PDB file of C-alpha atoms in Angstrom:
ATOM      1  CA  MET O  20      24.969 138.970 220.693  1.00 38.00           C
ATOM      2  CA  ALA O  21      27.301 137.765 217.964  1.00 44.00           C
ATOM      3  CA  SER O  22      30.489 139.886 217.918  1.00 46.00           C
ATOM      4  CA  TYR O  23      30.932 139.617 214.195  1.00 47.00           C
ATOM      5  CA  LEU O  24      27.504 141.201 213.689  1.00 49.00           C
ATOM      6  CA  LEU O  25      28.331 144.092 216.018  1.00 47.00           C
ATOM      7  CA  LYS O  26      31.436 145.012 213.991  1.00 52.00           C
ATOM      8  CA  MET O  27      29.395 145.456 210.787  1.00 52.00           C
ATOM      9  CA  PRO O  28      27.704 148.681 209.696  1.00 52.00           C
ATOM     10  CA  LEU O  29      24.073 149.055 210.742  1.00 47.00           C
ATOM     11  CA  SER O  30      22.883 148.750 207.167  1.00 47.00           C
ATOM     12  CA  ILE O  31      24.588 145.367 206.690  1.00 50.00           C
ATOM     13  CA  ARG O  32      23.836 143.540 209.932  1.00 51.00           C
ATOM     14  CA  THR O  33      20.100 143.082 209.380  1.00 49.00           C
ATOM     15  CA  THR O  34      20.751 141.705 205.836  1.00 54.00           C
ATOM     16  CA  VAL O  35      23.271 139.275 207.255  1.00 48.00           C
ATOM     17  CA  LEU O  36      20.924 137.932 209.857  1.00 51.00           C
ATOM     18  CA  ARG O  37      18.254 137.360 207.194  1.00 51.00           C
ATOM     19  CA  GLN O  38      20.587 135.132 205.141  1.00 55.00           C
ATOM     20  CA  VAL O  39      19.553 131.611 206.108  1.00 58.00           C
ATOM     21  CA  GLY O  40      22.508 129.297 206.614  1.00 68.00           C
ATOM     22  CA  LEU O  41      25.156 132.021 207.073  1.00 76.00           C
ATOM     23  CA  PRO O  42      27.949 130.484 209.166  1.00 80.00           C
ATOM     24  CA  LEU O  43      29.835 132.169 211.992  1.00 86.00           C
ATOM     25  CA  TYR O  44      33.213 130.931 210.751  1.00 89.00           C
ATOM     26  CA  ASN O  45      34.782 130.640 207.320  1.00 89.00           C
ATOM     27  CA  THR O  46      38.274 130.554 205.830  1.00 88.00           C
ATOM     28  CA  SER O  47      39.070 134.018 207.119  1.00 88.00           C
ATOM     29  CA  HIS O  48      39.001 132.466 210.625  1.00 90.00           C
ATOM     30  CA  GLY O  49      41.220 129.541 209.536  1.00 88.00           C
ATOM     31  CA  TYR O  50      38.150 127.289 209.338  1.00 89.00           C
ATOM     32  CA  HIS O  51      37.974 124.894 206.419  1.00 91.00           C
ATOM     33  CA  GLU O  52      34.655 123.067 206.546  1.00 92.00           C
ATOM     34  CA  GLU O  53      35.376 120.424 203.951  1.00 94.00           C
ATOM     35  CA  GLU O  54      38.464 119.311 205.838  1.00 95.00           C
ATOM     36  CA  VAL O  55      36.482 119.087 209.074  1.00 94.00           C
ATOM     37  CA  LYS O  56      33.794 117.037 207.385  1.00 95.00           C
ATOM     38  CA  LYS O  57      36.367 114.556 206.094  1.00 96.00           C
ATOM     39  CA  THR O  58      37.710 114.167 209.570  1.00 95.00           C
ATOM     40  CA  LEU O  59      34.286 113.653 211.172  1.00 96.00           C
ATOM     41  CA  GLN O  60      33.390 111.082 208.554  1.00 96.00           C
ATOM     42  CA  GLN O  61      36.063 108.829 210.056  1.00 95.00           C
ATOM     43  CA  PHE O  62      33.949 108.361 213.232  1.00 96.00           C
ATOM     44  CA  PRO O  63      30.733 106.435 212.320  1.00 95.00           C
ATOM     45  CA  GLY O  64      27.880 105.318 214.527  1.00 96.00           C
ATOM     46  CA  GLY O  65      24.287 106.274 215.188  1.00 97.00           C
ATOM     47  CA  SER O  66      22.149 108.653 213.195  1.00 98.00           C
ATOM     48  CA  VAL O  67      20.169 111.858 213.382  1.00 98.00           C
ATOM     49  CA  ASP O  68      16.645 111.321 212.111  1.00 98.00           C
ATOM     50  CA  LEU O  69      14.033 113.882 211.124  1.00 98.00           C
ATOM     51  CA  GLN O  70      10.331 113.340 210.854  1.00 97.00           C
ATOM     52  CA  LYS O  71       8.224 116.209 209.417  1.00 97.00           C
ATOM     53  CA  ASP O  72       4.503 116.240 210.155  1.00 94.00           C
ATOM     54  CA  ASP O  73       1.712 117.825 208.103  1.00 93.00           C
ATOM     55  CA  SER O  74       0.960 119.907 211.182  1.00 93.00           C
ATOM     56  CA  GLY O  75       4.222 121.816 210.645  1.00 97.00           C
ATOM     57  CA  ILE O  76       5.981 120.280 213.657  1.00 98.00           C
ATOM     58  CA  GLY O  77       9.144 118.270 213.048  1.00 98.00           C
ATOM     59  CA  ILE O  78      10.823 115.811 215.386  1.00 98.00           C
ATOM     60  CA  LEU O  79      14.608 115.600 215.307  1.00 98.00           C
ATOM     61  CA  THR O  80      15.809 112.410 217.037  1.00 98.00           C
ATOM     62  CA  LEU O  81      19.359 111.639 218.154  1.00 98.00           C
ATOM     63  CA  ASN O  82      19.686 107.917 217.627  1.00 98.00           C
ATOM     64  CA  ASN O  83      22.719 106.270 219.158  1.00 97.00           C
ATOM     65  CA  PRO O  84      21.207 104.539 222.228  1.00 96.00           C
ATOM     66  CA  SER O  85      24.107 102.138 222.915  1.00 95.00           C
ATOM     67  CA  LYS O  86      26.182 105.221 223.793  1.00 96.00           C
ATOM     68  CA  MET O  87      23.412 107.336 225.455  1.00 97.00           C
ATOM     69  CA  ASN O  88      22.910 109.084 222.079  1.00 98.00           C
ATOM     70  CA  ALA O  89      26.375 110.514 222.121  1.00 97.00           C
ATOM     71  CA  PHE O  90      27.350 112.372 218.959  1.00 97.00           C
ATOM     72  CA  SER O  91      29.638 110.449 216.663  1.00 97.00           C
ATOM     73  CA  GLY O  92      31.441 112.363 213.908  1.00 96.00           C
ATOM     74  CA  VAL O  93      28.845 111.094 211.346  1.00 97.00           C
ATOM     75  CA  MET O  94      26.000 112.261 213.577  1.00 98.00           C
ATOM     76  CA  MET O  95      27.490 115.759 213.729  1.00 97.00           C
ATOM     77  CA  LEU O  96      27.524 115.767 209.913  1.00 98.00           C
ATOM     78  CA  GLN O  97      23.957 114.514 209.815  1.00 98.00           C
ATOM     79  CA  LEU O  98      22.836 117.164 212.300  1.00 98.00           C
ATOM     80  CA  LEU O  99      24.075 119.818 209.849  1.00 97.00           C
ATOM     81  CA  GLU O 100      22.259 118.035 207.032  1.00 98.00           C
ATOM     82  CA  LYS O 101      19.006 118.030 209.046  1.00 98.00           C
ATOM     83  CA  VAL O 102      19.395 121.721 209.955  1.00 98.00           C
ATOM     84  CA  ILE O 103      19.757 122.562 206.274  1.00 97.00           C
ATOM     85  CA  GLU O 104      16.626 120.503 205.509  1.00 97.00           C
ATOM     86  CA  LEU O 105      14.710 122.414 208.202  1.00 97.00           C
ATOM     87  CA  GLU O 106      15.971 125.723 206.769  1.00 96.00           C
ATOM     88  CA  ASN O 107      14.303 124.731 203.460  1.00 96.00           C
ATOM     89  CA  TRP O 108      11.047 123.444 205.025  1.00 97.00           C
ATOM     90  CA  THR O 109       8.798 126.393 204.181  1.00 95.00           C
ATOM     91  CA  ALA O 110       5.749 124.716 205.746  1.00 96.00           C
ATOM     92  CA  GLY O 111       7.525 124.173 209.048  1.00 97.00           C
ATOM     93  CA  LYS O 112       6.500 125.996 212.213  1.00 98.00           C
ATOM     94  CA  GLY O 113       8.123 124.111 215.071  1.00 98.00           C
ATOM     95  CA  VAL O 114      10.600 121.383 215.894  1.00 98.00           C
ATOM     96  CA  ILE O 115      11.126 119.070 218.855  1.00 98.00           C
ATOM     97  CA  VAL O 116      14.639 117.730 219.607  1.00 98.00           C
ATOM     98  CA  ARG O 117      14.831 114.478 221.526  1.00 98.00           C
ATOM     99  CA  GLY O 118      16.940 111.358 222.009  1.00 98.00           C
ATOM    100  CA  ALA O 119      16.072 107.754 221.233  1.00 97.00           C
ATOM    101  CA  LYS O 120      15.229 105.200 223.966  1.00 96.00           C
ATOM    102  CA  ASN O 121      14.198 107.695 226.612  1.00 95.00           C
ATOM    103  CA  THR O 122      17.501 109.544 227.015  1.00 97.00           C
ATOM    104  CA  PHE O 123      18.575 112.859 225.448  1.00 98.00           C
ATOM    105  CA  SER O 124      22.329 112.845 224.823  1.00 98.00           C
ATOM    106  CA  SER O 125      25.597 112.389 226.647  1.00 96.00           C
ATOM    107  CA  GLY O 126      27.430 114.767 224.359  1.00 94.00           C
ATOM    108  CA  SER O 127      30.374 113.789 222.154  1.00 92.00           C
ATOM    109  CA  ASP O 128      31.401 110.193 221.547  1.00 91.00           C
ATOM    110  CA  LEU O 129      34.575 109.650 223.559  1.00 85.00           C
ATOM    111  CA  ASN O 130      36.171 107.704 220.682  1.00 85.00           C
ATOM    112  CA  ALA O 131      36.142 110.844 218.565  1.00 85.00           C
ATOM    113  CA  VAL O 132      37.234 113.017 221.490  1.00 83.00           C
ATOM    114  CA  LYS O 133      40.257 110.796 222.164  1.00 86.00           C
ATOM    115  CA  ALA O 134      41.272 110.769 218.569  1.00 89.00           C
ATOM    116  CA  LEU O 135      40.902 114.527 218.089  1.00 87.00           C
ATOM    117  CA  ALA O 136      43.367 115.390 220.826  1.00 86.00           C
ATOM    118  CA  THR O 137      45.231 118.457 219.545  1.00 92.00           C
ATOM    119  CA  PRO O 138      44.139 122.095 220.225  1.00 93.00           C
ATOM    120  CA  GLU O 139      43.724 122.512 216.482  1.00 93.00           C
ATOM    121  CA  ASP O 140      41.355 119.546 216.330  1.00 93.00           C
ATOM    122  CA  GLY O 141      39.381 120.958 219.249  1.00 92.00           C
ATOM    123  CA  MET O 142      39.092 124.382 217.659  1.00 94.00           C
ATOM    124  CA  ALA O 143      37.950 122.934 214.311  1.00 94.00           C
ATOM    125  CA  LEU O 144      35.261 120.823 216.032  1.00 94.00           C
ATOM    126  CA  CYS O 145      34.209 123.844 218.106  1.00 94.00           C
ATOM    127  CA  MET O 146      33.750 125.996 214.964  1.00 96.00           C
ATOM    128  CA  PHE O 147      31.855 123.255 213.173  1.00 96.00           C
ATOM    129  CA  MET O 148      29.375 122.720 215.975  1.00 96.00           C
ATOM    130  CA  GLN O 149      28.993 126.480 216.689  1.00 97.00           C
ATOM    131  CA  ASN O 150      28.212 127.016 213.051  1.00 96.00           C
ATOM    132  CA  THR O 151      25.630 124.229 213.058  1.00 97.00           C
ATOM    133  CA  LEU O 152      23.916 125.182 216.290  1.00 97.00           C
ATOM    134  CA  THR O 153      23.789 128.865 215.422  1.00 96.00           C
ATOM    135  CA  ARG O 154      22.054 127.992 212.243  1.00 96.00           C
ATOM    136  CA  PHE O 155      19.671 125.879 214.304  1.00 97.00           C
ATOM    137  CA  THR O 156      18.875 128.708 216.711  1.00 97.00           C
ATOM    138  CA  ARG O 157      18.154 131.010 213.794  1.00 96.00           C
ATOM    139  CA  LEU O 158      15.691 128.639 212.165  1.00 97.00           C
ATOM    140  CA  PRO O 159      12.269 130.325 211.631  1.00 97.00           C
ATOM    141  CA  LEU O 160      10.828 127.504 213.710  1.00 98.00           C
ATOM    142  CA  ILE O 161       9.906 127.506 217.402  1.00 98.00           C
ATOM    143  CA  SER O 162      12.146 124.834 218.906  1.00 98.00           C
ATOM    144  CA  VAL O 163      11.749 122.636 221.980  1.00 98.00           C
ATOM    145  CA  ALA O 164      14.253 120.325 223.622  1.00 98.00           C
ATOM    146  CA  LEU O 165      12.425 117.331 225.054  1.00 98.00           C
ATOM    147  CA  VAL O 166      14.776 116.223 227.841  1.00 98.00           C
ATOM    148  CA  GLN O 167      14.096 112.545 228.624  1.00 97.00           C
ATOM    149  CA  GLY O 168      16.705 110.899 230.814  1.00 97.00           C
ATOM    150  CA  ARG O 169      20.084 112.690 230.778  1.00 98.00           C
ATOM    151  CA  ALA O 170      21.386 115.635 228.816  1.00 98.00           C
ATOM    152  CA  LEU O 171      25.074 115.786 229.602  1.00 98.00           C
ATOM    153  CA  GLY O 172      27.976 117.833 228.257  1.00 97.00           C
ATOM    154  CA  GLY O 173      27.327 118.612 224.579  1.00 97.00           C
ATOM    155  CA  GLY O 174      23.838 117.259 225.064  1.00 98.00           C
ATOM    156  CA  ALA O 175      23.233 119.980 227.682  1.00 98.00           C
ATOM    157  CA  GLU O 176      24.600 122.511 225.235  1.00 98.00           C
ATOM    158  CA  LEU O 177      22.246 121.347 222.582  1.00 98.00           C
ATOM    159  CA  THR O 178      19.231 122.053 224.871  1.00 98.00           C
ATOM    160  CA  THR O 179      20.376 125.681 225.067  1.00 98.00           C
ATOM    161  CA  ALA O 180      20.130 126.024 221.274  1.00 98.00           C
ATOM    162  CA  CYS O 181      16.365 125.421 221.561  1.00 98.00           C
ATOM    163  CA  ASP O 182      13.840 128.113 222.406  1.00 98.00           C
ATOM    164  CA  PHE O 183      12.365 126.029 225.201  1.00 98.00           C
ATOM    165  CA  ARG O 184      13.267 122.996 227.314  1.00 98.00           C
ATOM    166  CA  LEU O 185      10.674 120.498 228.574  1.00 98.00           C
ATOM    167  CA  MET O 186      11.789 117.884 231.145  1.00 98.00           C
ATOM    168  CA  THR O 187      10.289 114.614 232.072  1.00 98.00           C
ATOM    169  CA  PRO O 188       9.984 113.851 235.848  1.00 97.00           C
ATOM    170  CA  GLU O 189      13.159 111.758 236.105  1.00 93.00           C
ATOM    171  CA  SER O 190      15.414 113.679 233.723  1.00 98.00           C
ATOM    172  CA  GLU O 191      18.455 115.870 234.285  1.00 98.00           C
ATOM    173  CA  ILE O 192      20.584 118.475 232.574  1.00 98.00           C
ATOM    174  CA  ARG O 193      24.238 118.673 233.585  1.00 98.00           C
ATOM    175  CA  PHE O 194      27.148 120.606 232.106  1.00 98.00           C
ATOM    176  CA  VAL O 195      30.007 118.267 232.995  1.00 97.00           C
ATOM    177  CA  HIS O 196      32.676 120.070 230.998  1.00 96.00           C
ATOM    178  CA  LYS O 197      34.754 121.222 234.012  1.00 96.00           C
ATOM    179  CA  GLU O 198      35.145 117.607 235.087  1.00 95.00           C
ATOM    180  CA  MET O 199      36.493 116.819 231.611  1.00 93.00           C
ATOM    181  CA  GLY O 200      39.064 119.619 231.914  1.00 94.00           C
ATOM    182  CA  ILE O 201      37.358 121.859 229.272  1.00 94.00           C
ATOM    183  CA  ILE O 202      34.608 124.407 228.946  1.00 96.00           C
ATOM    184  CA  PRO O 203      31.467 124.308 226.791  1.00 96.00           C
ATOM    185  CA  SER O 204      32.473 124.831 223.200  1.00 94.00           C
ATOM    186  CA  TRP O 205      29.306 124.464 221.146  1.00 96.00           C
ATOM    187  CA  GLY O 206      28.005 127.875 222.278  1.00 96.00           C
ATOM    188  CA  GLY O 207      26.410 126.395 225.416  1.00 97.00           C
ATOM    189  CA  ALA O 208      27.945 128.847 227.897  1.00 97.00           C
ATOM    190  CA  SER O 209      26.998 131.924 225.933  1.00 97.00           C
ATOM    191  CA  ARG O 210      23.420 130.721 225.396  1.00 97.00           C
ATOM    192  CA  LEU O 211      23.117 129.566 229.021  1.00 98.00           C
ATOM    193  CA  ILE O 212      23.801 133.141 230.174  1.00 97.00           C
ATOM    194  CA  GLU O 213      20.918 134.375 227.970  1.00 96.00           C
ATOM    195  CA  ILE O 214      18.601 131.782 229.531  1.00 97.00           C
ATOM    196  CA  ILE O 215      19.400 131.972 233.282  1.00 98.00           C
ATOM    197  CA  GLY O 216      21.735 134.955 233.709  1.00 97.00           C
ATOM    198  CA  SER O 217      25.480 135.162 234.338  1.00 97.00           C
ATOM    199  CA  GLN O 218      25.598 134.410 238.042  1.00 98.00           C
ATOM    200  CA  ALA O 219      23.373 131.356 237.807  1.00 98.00           C
ATOM    201  CA  ALA O 220      25.282 130.172 234.750  1.00 98.00           C
ATOM    202  CA  LEU O 221      28.590 130.473 236.598  1.00 98.00           C
ATOM    203  CA  GLN O 222      27.187 128.349 239.379  1.00 98.00           C
ATOM    204  CA  VAL O 223      25.790 125.730 237.011  1.00 98.00           C
ATOM    205  CA  LEU O 224      29.041 125.507 235.023  1.00 98.00           C
ATOM    206  CA  GLY O 225      31.482 125.940 237.900  1.00 97.00           C
ATOM    207  CA  GLY O 226      29.684 123.369 240.075  1.00 97.00           C
ATOM    208  CA  ALA O 227      28.884 121.005 237.244  1.00 97.00           C
ATOM    209  CA  LEU O 228      25.457 121.041 238.939  1.00 97.00           C
ATOM    210  CA  LYS O 229      22.910 118.379 238.323  1.00 97.00           C
ATOM    211  CA  LEU O 230      19.717 120.218 237.254  1.00 98.00           C
ATOM    212  CA  ASP O 231      16.785 117.988 238.033  1.00 98.00           C
ATOM    213  CA  PRO O 232      13.404 119.151 236.711  1.00 98.00           C
ATOM    214  CA  THR O 233      12.510 121.085 239.879  1.00 98.00           C
ATOM    215  CA  LYS O 234      15.803 122.945 240.040  1.00 98.00           C
ATOM    216  CA  ALA O 235      15.779 123.614 236.279  1.00 98.00           C
ATOM    217  CA  LEU O 236      12.315 125.050 236.509  1.00 98.00           C
ATOM    218  CA  SER O 237      13.166 127.255 239.489  1.00 98.00           C
ATOM    219  CA  ILE O 238      16.128 128.941 237.736  1.00 98.00           C
ATOM    220  CA  GLY O 239      14.343 129.311 234.394  1.00 98.00           C
ATOM    221  CA  MET O 240      16.216 126.584 232.535  1.00 98.00           C
ATOM    222  CA  ALA O 241      13.121 124.476 231.982  1.00 98.00           C
ATOM    223  CA  GLY O 242       9.824 125.813 230.705  1.00 96.00           C
ATOM    224  CA  GLU O 243       7.714 123.041 232.136  1.00 97.00           C
ATOM    225  CA  ILE O 244       7.878 119.616 233.782  1.00 98.00           C
ATOM    226  CA  LEU O 245       5.918 117.061 231.836  1.00 98.00           C
ATOM    227  CA  GLN O 246       3.666 114.554 233.606  1.00 96.00           C
ATOM    228  CA  SER O 247       4.945 111.330 232.066  1.00 95.00           C
ATOM    229  CA  SER O 248       8.390 109.749 231.874  1.00 94.00           C
ATOM    230  CA  ASP O 249       7.115 107.257 229.278  1.00 95.00           C
ATOM    231  CA  GLU O 250       8.901 107.811 226.026  1.00 95.00           C
ATOM    232  CA  THR O 251       5.853 107.861 223.750  1.00 96.00           C
ATOM    233  CA  LYS O 252       3.594 109.744 226.118  1.00 97.00           C
ATOM    234  CA  SER O 253       6.164 112.460 226.796  1.00 97.00           C
ATOM    235  CA  VAL O 254       6.570 113.031 223.078  1.00 97.00           C
ATOM    236  CA  GLU O 255       2.853 113.424 222.759  1.00 97.00           C
ATOM    237  CA  GLU O 256       2.856 115.900 225.667  1.00 97.00           C
ATOM    238  CA  ALA O 257       5.644 117.885 224.049  1.00 98.00           C
ATOM    239  CA  GLN O 258       3.771 118.016 220.737  1.00 97.00           C
ATOM    240  CA  ALA O 259       0.637 119.308 222.509  1.00 97.00           C
ATOM    241  CA  TRP O 260       2.674 121.865 224.450  1.00 97.00           C
ATOM    242  CA  LEU O 261       4.356 123.219 221.331  1.00 98.00           C
ATOM    243  CA  ALA O 262       1.072 123.200 219.314  1.00 96.00           C
ATOM    244  CA  GLN O 263      -0.320 126.020 221.363  1.00 95.00           C
ATOM    245  CA  PHE O 264       2.524 128.342 220.184  1.00 97.00           C
ATOM    246  CA  VAL O 265       2.558 127.299 216.513  1.00 97.00           C
ATOM    247  CA  ASN O 266      -1.175 127.458 215.946  1.00 95.00           C
ATOM    248  CA  GLY O 267      -1.564 129.663 212.895  1.00 94.00           C
ATOM    249  CA  PRO O 268      -0.316 130.187 209.334  1.00 95.00           C
ATOM    250  CA  PRO O 269       3.363 129.195 208.787  1.00 95.00           C
ATOM    251  CA  GLU O 270       4.264 132.660 207.449  1.00 96.00           C
ATOM    252  CA  VAL O 271       3.076 134.318 210.646  1.00 96.00           C
ATOM    253  CA  ILE O 272       4.814 131.859 213.019  1.00 96.00           C
ATOM    254  CA  ARG O 273       8.054 132.007 211.013  1.00 95.00           C
ATOM    255  CA  ALA O 274       8.048 135.786 210.946  1.00 95.00           C
ATOM    256  CA  LEU O 275       7.501 135.904 214.723  1.00 95.00           C
ATOM    257  CA  LYS O 276      10.512 133.670 215.294  1.00 95.00           C
ATOM    258  CA  LYS O 277      12.646 135.759 212.928  1.00 94.00           C
ATOM    259  CA  SER O 278      11.659 138.993 214.743  1.00 94.00           C
ATOM    260  CA  VAL O 279      12.702 137.438 218.104  1.00 95.00           C
ATOM    261  CA  CYS O 280      16.034 136.293 216.678  1.00 93.00           C
ATOM    262  CA  SER O 281      16.801 139.741 215.372  1.00 91.00           C
ATOM    263  CA  GLY O 282      15.756 141.277 218.697  1.00 92.00           C
ATOM    264  CA  LYS O 283      18.340 139.120 220.441  1.00 91.00           C
ATOM    265  CA  GLU O 284      21.237 139.555 218.037  1.00 89.00           C
ATOM    266  CA  LEU O 285      20.948 143.042 216.633  1.00 89.00           C
ATOM    267  CA  TYR O 286      21.116 146.558 217.860  1.00 90.00           C
ATOM    268  CA  LEU O 287      17.713 148.075 218.472  1.00 91.00           C
ATOM    269  CA  GLU O 288      17.743 150.162 215.228  1.00 91.00           C
ATOM    270  CA  ASP O 289      18.431 147.090 213.104  1.00 91.00           C
ATOM    271  CA  ALA O 290      15.948 144.937 215.019  1.00 89.00           C
ATOM    272  CA  LEU O 291      13.230 147.541 214.480  1.00 92.00           C
ATOM    273  CA  GLN O 292      13.999 147.714 210.788  1.00 92.00           C
ATOM    274  CA  ASN O 293      13.825 143.974 210.514  1.00 90.00           C
ATOM    275  CA  GLU O 294      10.517 143.941 212.366  1.00 91.00           C
ATOM    276  CA  ARG O 295       9.206 146.566 209.933  1.00 93.00           C
ATOM    277  CA  ASP O 296      10.271 144.579 206.911  1.00 93.00           C
ATOM    278  CA  LEU O 297       8.837 141.325 208.298  1.00 93.00           C
ATOM    279  CA  LEU O 298       5.511 143.108 208.844  1.00 92.00           C
ATOM    280  CA  GLY O 299       5.651 144.175 205.212  1.00 93.00           C
ATOM    281  CA  THR O 300       5.520 140.508 204.171  1.00 92.00           C
ATOM    282  CA  LEU O 301       2.335 139.962 206.246  1.00 91.00           C
ATOM    283  CA  TRP O 302       0.274 143.145 206.233  1.00 92.00           C
ATOM    284  CA  GLY O 303      -2.514 142.819 203.658  1.00 90.00           C
ATOM    285  CA  GLY O 304      -1.741 139.128 203.199  1.00 91.00           C
ATOM    286  CA  ALA O 305      -4.222 136.307 203.263  1.00 92.00           C
ATOM    287  CA  ALA O 306      -3.871 135.527 206.977  1.00 89.00           C
ATOM    288  CA  HIS O 307      -4.170 139.222 207.900  1.00 92.00           C
ATOM    289  CA  LEU O 308      -7.269 139.852 205.757  1.00 90.00           C
ATOM    290  CA  GLN O 309      -8.943 136.695 207.000  1.00 89.00           C
ATOM    291  CA  ALA O 310      -8.313 137.689 210.616  1.00 89.00           C
ATOM    292  CA  ILE O 311      -9.809 141.147 209.979  1.00 89.00           C
ATOM    293  CA  ALA O 312     -12.886 139.550 208.422  1.00 89.00           C
ATOM    294  CA  ARG O 313     -13.328 137.185 211.441  1.00 85.00           C
ATOM    295  CA  LYS O 314     -12.871 140.120 213.884  1.00 76.00           C
ATOM    296  CA  GLY O 315     -15.492 142.120 212.001  1.00 62.00           C
ATOM    297  CA  LYS O 316     -18.020 139.305 212.385  1.00 59.00           C
ATOM    298  CA  PHE O 317     -17.204 138.956 216.052  1.00 49.00           C
ATOM    299  CA  ASN O 318     -17.762 142.631 216.735  1.00 51.00           C
ATOM    300  CA  LYS O 319     -21.302 142.426 215.253  1.00 49.00           C
ATOM    301  CA  LEU O 320     -22.384 139.727 217.690  1.00 44.00           C
TER     302      LEU O 320
END
């Protein structure tokens, strides 16, 4: 639960959560986004690509295969741009995050890591990525990380920003931060606790454990192990898996995701109020009335 939300009066917190794109950090925290963007622009390489389908499912691809899809500075900037694009995609219902060439992501590009060596640099990068991934987690889209190959370090953290994780048979997730002399800084530790609990998270982080699909499934890290390791086939499997949860009108799926987000981040009173207000946008609407009409016909059979 975000600490800054808990410090706010009850009447304000729900409004804050509804504001799409609200960052965790701003100048009051000593965070200056435009300065961070200028710094990140100095580290080119790779791209983050977004394909939006008429079905309402988008595919977000990390594309830097020569470096195991590690995030360059430019890719971090592009990730924020794609998140903003998804925030404004009113027809969207779901998104799949994957890496190009059958591997997920090895985290941060070491060239950028070596150049950004001061504690101040690390804190600025931390705040930028936490802002971006928090906005991603709050998207009114059901999100899936398709883990093909390896998801290491920051790549492992990115998987925790998704609602679900699907793994191909030969893939792995590994939080290698301890071996790099740091801790997760993109929000991965906090989100990992939500997913698998504090004791299991401490084991995974403290042991820098390799989570193969079977282990990840057993501790609740993975939602399912896909049948194929083939890049194209596993994407198709992931699309079919996600389709079962986003079948329906966009306004209903998006409201469902918003209600779950508020339930995770807000006190019960605020979450209930948000649920009430979301219902008010749907009750008596086209999807609701059509469903009632269909149910009425079914009951007469």
